[in-house]
Short mmCIF file of C-alpha atoms and ligand atoms in Angstrom, two decimals:
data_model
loop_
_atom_site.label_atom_id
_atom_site.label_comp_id
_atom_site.label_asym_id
_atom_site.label_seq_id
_atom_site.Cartn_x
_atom_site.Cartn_y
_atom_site.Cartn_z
CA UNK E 15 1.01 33.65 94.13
CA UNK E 16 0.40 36.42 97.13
CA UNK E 17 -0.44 34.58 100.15
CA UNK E 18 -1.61 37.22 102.97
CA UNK E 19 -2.86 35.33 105.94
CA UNK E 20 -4.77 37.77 108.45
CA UNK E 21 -6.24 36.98 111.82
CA UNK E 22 -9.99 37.39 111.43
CA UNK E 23 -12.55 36.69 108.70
CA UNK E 24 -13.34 40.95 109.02
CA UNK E 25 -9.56 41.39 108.63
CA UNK E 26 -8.99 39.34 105.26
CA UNK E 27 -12.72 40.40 104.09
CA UNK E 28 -11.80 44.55 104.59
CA UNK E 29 -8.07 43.71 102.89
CA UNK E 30 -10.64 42.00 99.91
CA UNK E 31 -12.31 45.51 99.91
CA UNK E 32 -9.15 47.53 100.20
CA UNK E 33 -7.97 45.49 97.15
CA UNK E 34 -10.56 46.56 95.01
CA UNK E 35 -11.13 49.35 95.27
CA UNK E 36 -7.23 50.11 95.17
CA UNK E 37 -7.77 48.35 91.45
CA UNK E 38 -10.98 50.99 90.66
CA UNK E 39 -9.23 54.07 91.59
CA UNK E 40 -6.36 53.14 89.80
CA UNK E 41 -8.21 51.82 86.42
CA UNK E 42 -9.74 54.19 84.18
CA UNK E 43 -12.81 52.24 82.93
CA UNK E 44 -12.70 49.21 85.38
CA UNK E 45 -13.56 45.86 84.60
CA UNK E 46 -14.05 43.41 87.74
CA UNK E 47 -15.44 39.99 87.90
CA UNK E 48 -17.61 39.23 90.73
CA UNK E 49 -18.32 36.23 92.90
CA UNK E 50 -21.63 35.02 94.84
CA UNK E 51 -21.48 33.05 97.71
CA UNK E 52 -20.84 33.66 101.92
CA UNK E 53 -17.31 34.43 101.01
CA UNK E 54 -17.84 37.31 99.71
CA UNK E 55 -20.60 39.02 101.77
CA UNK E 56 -18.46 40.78 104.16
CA UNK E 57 -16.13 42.09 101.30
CA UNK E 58 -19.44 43.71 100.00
CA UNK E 59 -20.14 44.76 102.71
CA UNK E 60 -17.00 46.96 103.42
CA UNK E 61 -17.38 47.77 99.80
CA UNK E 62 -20.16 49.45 100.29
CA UNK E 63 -18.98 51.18 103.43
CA UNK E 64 -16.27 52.15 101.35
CA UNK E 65 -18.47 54.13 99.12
CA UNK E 66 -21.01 55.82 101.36
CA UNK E 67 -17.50 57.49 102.68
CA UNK E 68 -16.74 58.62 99.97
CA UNK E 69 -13.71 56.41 99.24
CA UNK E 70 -15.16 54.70 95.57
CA UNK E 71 -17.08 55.38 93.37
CA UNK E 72 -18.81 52.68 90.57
CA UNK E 73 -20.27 54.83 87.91
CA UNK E 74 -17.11 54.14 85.39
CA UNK E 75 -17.11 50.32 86.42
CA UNK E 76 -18.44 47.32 84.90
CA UNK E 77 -18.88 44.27 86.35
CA UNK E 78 -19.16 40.52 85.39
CA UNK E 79 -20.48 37.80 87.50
CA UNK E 80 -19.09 34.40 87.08
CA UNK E 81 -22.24 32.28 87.17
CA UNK E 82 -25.49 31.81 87.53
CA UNK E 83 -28.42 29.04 88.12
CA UNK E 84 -30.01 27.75 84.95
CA UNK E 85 -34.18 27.87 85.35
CA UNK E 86 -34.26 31.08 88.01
CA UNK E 87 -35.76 34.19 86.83
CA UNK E 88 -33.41 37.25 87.71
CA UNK E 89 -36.16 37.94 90.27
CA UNK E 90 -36.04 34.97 92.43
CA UNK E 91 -34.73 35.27 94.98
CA UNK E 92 -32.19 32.55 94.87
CA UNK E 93 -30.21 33.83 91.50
CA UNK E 94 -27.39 35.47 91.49
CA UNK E 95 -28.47 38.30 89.60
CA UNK E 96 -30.92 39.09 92.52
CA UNK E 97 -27.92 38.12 95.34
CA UNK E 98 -25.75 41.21 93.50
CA UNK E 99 -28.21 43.56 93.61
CA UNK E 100 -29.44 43.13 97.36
CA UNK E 101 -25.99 42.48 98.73
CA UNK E 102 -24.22 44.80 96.39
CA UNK E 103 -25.40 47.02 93.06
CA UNK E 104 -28.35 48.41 94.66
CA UNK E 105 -25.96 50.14 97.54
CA UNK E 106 -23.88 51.82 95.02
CA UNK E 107 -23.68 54.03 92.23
CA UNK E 108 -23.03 51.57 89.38
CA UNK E 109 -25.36 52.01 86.32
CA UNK E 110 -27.00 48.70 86.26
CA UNK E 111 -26.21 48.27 82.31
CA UNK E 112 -22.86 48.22 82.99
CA UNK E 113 -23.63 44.70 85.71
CA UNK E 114 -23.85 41.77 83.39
CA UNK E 115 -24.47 38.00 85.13
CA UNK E 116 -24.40 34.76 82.35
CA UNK E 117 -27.86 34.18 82.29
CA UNK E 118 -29.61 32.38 80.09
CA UNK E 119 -33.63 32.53 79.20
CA UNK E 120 -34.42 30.11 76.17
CA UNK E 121 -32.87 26.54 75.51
CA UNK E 122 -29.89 28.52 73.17
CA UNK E 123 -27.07 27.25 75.84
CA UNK E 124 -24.23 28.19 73.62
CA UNK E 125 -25.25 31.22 71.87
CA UNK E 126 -25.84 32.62 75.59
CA UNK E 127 -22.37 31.73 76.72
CA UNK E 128 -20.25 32.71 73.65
CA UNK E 129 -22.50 36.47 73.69
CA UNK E 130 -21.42 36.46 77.46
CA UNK E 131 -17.14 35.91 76.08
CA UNK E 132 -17.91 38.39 73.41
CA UNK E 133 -19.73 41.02 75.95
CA UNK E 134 -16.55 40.24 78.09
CA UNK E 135 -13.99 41.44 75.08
CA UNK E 136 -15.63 44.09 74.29
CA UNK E 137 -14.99 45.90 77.68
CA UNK E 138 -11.82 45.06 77.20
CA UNK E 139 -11.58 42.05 79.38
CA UNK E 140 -11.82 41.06 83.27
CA UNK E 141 -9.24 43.83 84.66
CA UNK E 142 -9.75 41.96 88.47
CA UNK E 143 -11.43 38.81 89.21
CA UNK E 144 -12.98 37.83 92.86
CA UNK E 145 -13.44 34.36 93.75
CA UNK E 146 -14.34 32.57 96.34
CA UNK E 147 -13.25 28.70 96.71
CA UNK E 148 -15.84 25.87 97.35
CA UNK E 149 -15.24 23.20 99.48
CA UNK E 150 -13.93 20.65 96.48
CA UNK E 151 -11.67 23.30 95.27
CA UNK E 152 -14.44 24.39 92.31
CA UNK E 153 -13.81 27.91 90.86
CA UNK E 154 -16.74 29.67 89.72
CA UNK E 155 -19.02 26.85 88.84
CA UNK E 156 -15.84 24.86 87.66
CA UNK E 157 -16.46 21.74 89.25
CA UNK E 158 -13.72 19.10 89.60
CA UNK E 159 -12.14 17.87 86.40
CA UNK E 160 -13.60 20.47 84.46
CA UNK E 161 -10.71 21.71 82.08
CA UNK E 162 -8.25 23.95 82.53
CA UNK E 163 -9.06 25.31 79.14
CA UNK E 164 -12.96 25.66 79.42
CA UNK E 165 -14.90 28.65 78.59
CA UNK E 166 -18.08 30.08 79.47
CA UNK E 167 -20.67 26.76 79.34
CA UNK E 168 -23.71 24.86 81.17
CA UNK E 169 -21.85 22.72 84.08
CA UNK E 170 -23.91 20.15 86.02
CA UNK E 171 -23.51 20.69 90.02
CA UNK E 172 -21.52 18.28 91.95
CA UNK E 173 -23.74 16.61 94.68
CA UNK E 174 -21.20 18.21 97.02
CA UNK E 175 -22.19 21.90 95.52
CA UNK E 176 -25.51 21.33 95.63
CA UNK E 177 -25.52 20.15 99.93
CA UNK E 178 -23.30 23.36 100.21
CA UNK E 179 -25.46 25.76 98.57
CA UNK E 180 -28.96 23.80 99.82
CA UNK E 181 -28.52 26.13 102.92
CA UNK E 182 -29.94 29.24 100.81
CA UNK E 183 -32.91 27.68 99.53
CA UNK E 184 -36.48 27.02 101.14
CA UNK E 185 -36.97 23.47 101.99
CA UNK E 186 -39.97 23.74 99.19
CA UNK E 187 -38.13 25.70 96.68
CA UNK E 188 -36.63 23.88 93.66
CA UNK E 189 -32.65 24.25 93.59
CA UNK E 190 -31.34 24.18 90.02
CA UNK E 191 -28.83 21.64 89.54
CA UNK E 192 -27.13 23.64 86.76
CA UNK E 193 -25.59 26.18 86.19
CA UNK E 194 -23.91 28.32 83.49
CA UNK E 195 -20.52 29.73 84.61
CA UNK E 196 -17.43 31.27 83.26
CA UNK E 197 -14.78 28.72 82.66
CA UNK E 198 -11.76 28.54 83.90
CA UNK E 199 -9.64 29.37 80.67
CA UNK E 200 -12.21 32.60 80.50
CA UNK E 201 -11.41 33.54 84.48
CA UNK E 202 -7.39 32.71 83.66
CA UNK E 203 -7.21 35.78 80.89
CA UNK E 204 -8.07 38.10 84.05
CA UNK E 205 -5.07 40.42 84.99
CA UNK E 206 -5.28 40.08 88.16
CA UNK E 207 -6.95 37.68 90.80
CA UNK E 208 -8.28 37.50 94.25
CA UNK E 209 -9.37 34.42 95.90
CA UNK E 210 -11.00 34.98 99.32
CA UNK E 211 -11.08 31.85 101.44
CA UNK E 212 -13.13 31.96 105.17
CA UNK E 213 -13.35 29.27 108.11
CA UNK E 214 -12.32 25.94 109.17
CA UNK E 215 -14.19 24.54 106.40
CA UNK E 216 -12.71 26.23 103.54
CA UNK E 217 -8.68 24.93 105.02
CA UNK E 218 -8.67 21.39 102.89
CA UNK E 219 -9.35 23.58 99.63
CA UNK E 220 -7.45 26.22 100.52
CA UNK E 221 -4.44 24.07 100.84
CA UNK E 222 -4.84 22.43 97.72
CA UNK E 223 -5.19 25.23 95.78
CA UNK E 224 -1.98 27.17 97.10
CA UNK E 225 -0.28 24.03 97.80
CA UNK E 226 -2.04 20.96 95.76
CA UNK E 227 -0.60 19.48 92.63
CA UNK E 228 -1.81 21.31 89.88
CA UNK E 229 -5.12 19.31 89.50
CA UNK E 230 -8.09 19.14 87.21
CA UNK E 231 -9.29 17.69 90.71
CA UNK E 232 -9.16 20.90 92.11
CA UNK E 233 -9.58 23.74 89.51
CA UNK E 234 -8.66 26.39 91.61
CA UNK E 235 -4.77 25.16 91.64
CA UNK E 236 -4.57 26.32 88.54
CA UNK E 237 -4.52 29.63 90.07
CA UNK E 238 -0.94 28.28 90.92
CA UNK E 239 0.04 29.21 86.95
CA UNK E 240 -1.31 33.11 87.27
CA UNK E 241 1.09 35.65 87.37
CA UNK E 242 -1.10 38.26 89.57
CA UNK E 243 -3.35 36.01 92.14
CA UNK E 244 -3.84 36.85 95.41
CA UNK E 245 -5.01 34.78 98.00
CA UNK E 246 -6.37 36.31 100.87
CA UNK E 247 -7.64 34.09 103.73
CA UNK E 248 -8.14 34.14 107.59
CA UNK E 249 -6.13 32.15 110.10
CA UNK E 250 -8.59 29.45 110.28
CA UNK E 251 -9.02 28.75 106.24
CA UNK E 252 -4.78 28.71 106.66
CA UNK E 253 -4.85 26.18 109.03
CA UNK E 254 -3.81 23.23 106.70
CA UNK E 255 -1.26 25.79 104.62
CA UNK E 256 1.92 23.12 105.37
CA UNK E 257 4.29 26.49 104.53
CA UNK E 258 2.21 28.97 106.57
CA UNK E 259 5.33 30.42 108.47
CA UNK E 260 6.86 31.12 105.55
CA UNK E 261 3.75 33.21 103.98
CA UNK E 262 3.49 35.58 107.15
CA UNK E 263 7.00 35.91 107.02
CA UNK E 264 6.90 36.55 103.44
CA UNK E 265 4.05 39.49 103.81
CA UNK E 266 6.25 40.86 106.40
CA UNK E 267 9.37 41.53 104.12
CA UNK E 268 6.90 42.95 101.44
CA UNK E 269 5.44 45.54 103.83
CA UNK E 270 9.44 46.18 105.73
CA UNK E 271 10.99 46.34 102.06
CA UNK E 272 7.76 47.25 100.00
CA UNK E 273 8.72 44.69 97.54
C1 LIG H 11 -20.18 31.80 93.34
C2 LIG H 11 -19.00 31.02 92.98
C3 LIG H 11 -18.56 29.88 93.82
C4 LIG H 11 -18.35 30.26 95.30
C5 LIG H 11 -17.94 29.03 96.09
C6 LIG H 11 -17.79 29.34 97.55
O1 LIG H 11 -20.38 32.83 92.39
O2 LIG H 11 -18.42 31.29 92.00
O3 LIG H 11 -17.37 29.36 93.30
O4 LIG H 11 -17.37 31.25 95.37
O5 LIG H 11 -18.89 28.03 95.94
O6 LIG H 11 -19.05 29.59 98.09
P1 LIG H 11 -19.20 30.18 99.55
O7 LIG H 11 -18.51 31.49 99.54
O8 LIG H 11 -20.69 30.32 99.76
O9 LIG H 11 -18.56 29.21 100.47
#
């Protein structure tokens, strides 16, 4: 694992940014999986900067989200599919066919979620996956004791998820309490990861994944057995990091030696 601490929440979010689209310039055809969340906001964000500069382009890239509510049409505005396009696709020049999210519009659960593995494969598989980290150390929609194994399925929200996420819903709107999501077998076959982790709030998890047992308990340890993850977090969300000396010092000898 790549542990690069950086001061401010701007500074790790613009590194996110730097990272991919260091991974689209380089990839012919680029695959990336995307997350949802505040995490990832100010990545877009810089993303997007990135490309009215001229810096990236998205028309050769495809994207896959990891999850998605179960019961909100792609036009409310609480699903993911409509999060991506305000905070990301419709800034950029990605054709919109080539942005797929796991969503799922009759009761046919597992024909949607083995079409979404299949759709996966046949672009060749996830060449970069973003994730964010939630508070219980859930990946994607992986919530804790999900299997290390899993696959793309229907996962019932943890109560914990659910108070998290309540803050981007209406007080009268009705916030699903399931969701389909990419397991965490399906987000392992990536080639490469990055894990953004923000704030005070996010230190506990953050910890446990880098430094945890490897733990059903919290999925995202299993990050732990990837041969390219990243983990890019500010000062704050390293707070609880029991080797955090060590990581600085061991980003420092990467750029000095460029190994
Ligand atoms: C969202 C997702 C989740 C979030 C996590 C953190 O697509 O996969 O795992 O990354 O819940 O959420 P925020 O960033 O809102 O704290």
């Amino acid at each position: 694992m790549r542990i690069v601490i950086l001061p401010t929440e701007v500074e790790a979010s613009n590194f996110a940014a730097e990272f991919i689209t260091e991974f689209i310039n380089n990839n012919k055809n680029p695959v990336v999986g995307l997350a949802t969340g505040g995490s990832v906001v100010m990545t877009y964000e810089a993303l997007i900067s990135k490309h009215q500069l001229g810096q990236v382009s998205f028309q050769e890239t495809t994207t896959f989200n990891l999850d998605e509510y179960l019961g909100l049409a792609p036009n409310h505005a609480q699903s993911y599919r409509s999060y991506m396009n305000r905070t990301l696709f419709d800034h950029i020049d990605i054709d919109p066919c080539n942005t797929y999210v796991p969503e799922c519009f009759d009761d046919n659960f597992d024909s949607a979620c083995s079409s979404y593995e299949n759709e996966i494969n046949k672009r060749g598989g996830i060449g970069l996956q973003l994730l964010g980290v939630g508070s219980n150390g859930h990946i994607g929609f992986n919530e804790p004791t999900s299997s290390f194994q899993s696959r793309t399925r229907v996962k019932t929200l943890t109560k914990s998820t659910l108070t998290q996420n309540a803050r981007f819903f209406e007080a009268s709107e009705n916030q699903p309490s399931l969701a389909i999501t990419m397991g965490i077998g399906t987000i392992m076959e990536a080639e490469n990861i990055l894990l953004i982790g923000l704030g005070k709030h996010k230190s506990k998890a953050v910890a446990d994944v880098i430094e945890g047992p490897l733990s059903a308990f919290c999925p995202g340890s299993i990050l732990q057995n990837h041969p390219n993850a990243t983990i890019v977090i500010d000062k704050l969300a390293a707070s609880d990091l029991e080797l955090y000396d060590y990581y600085i010092q061991t980003e420092k000898m990467k750029s000095k030696y460029n190994c």
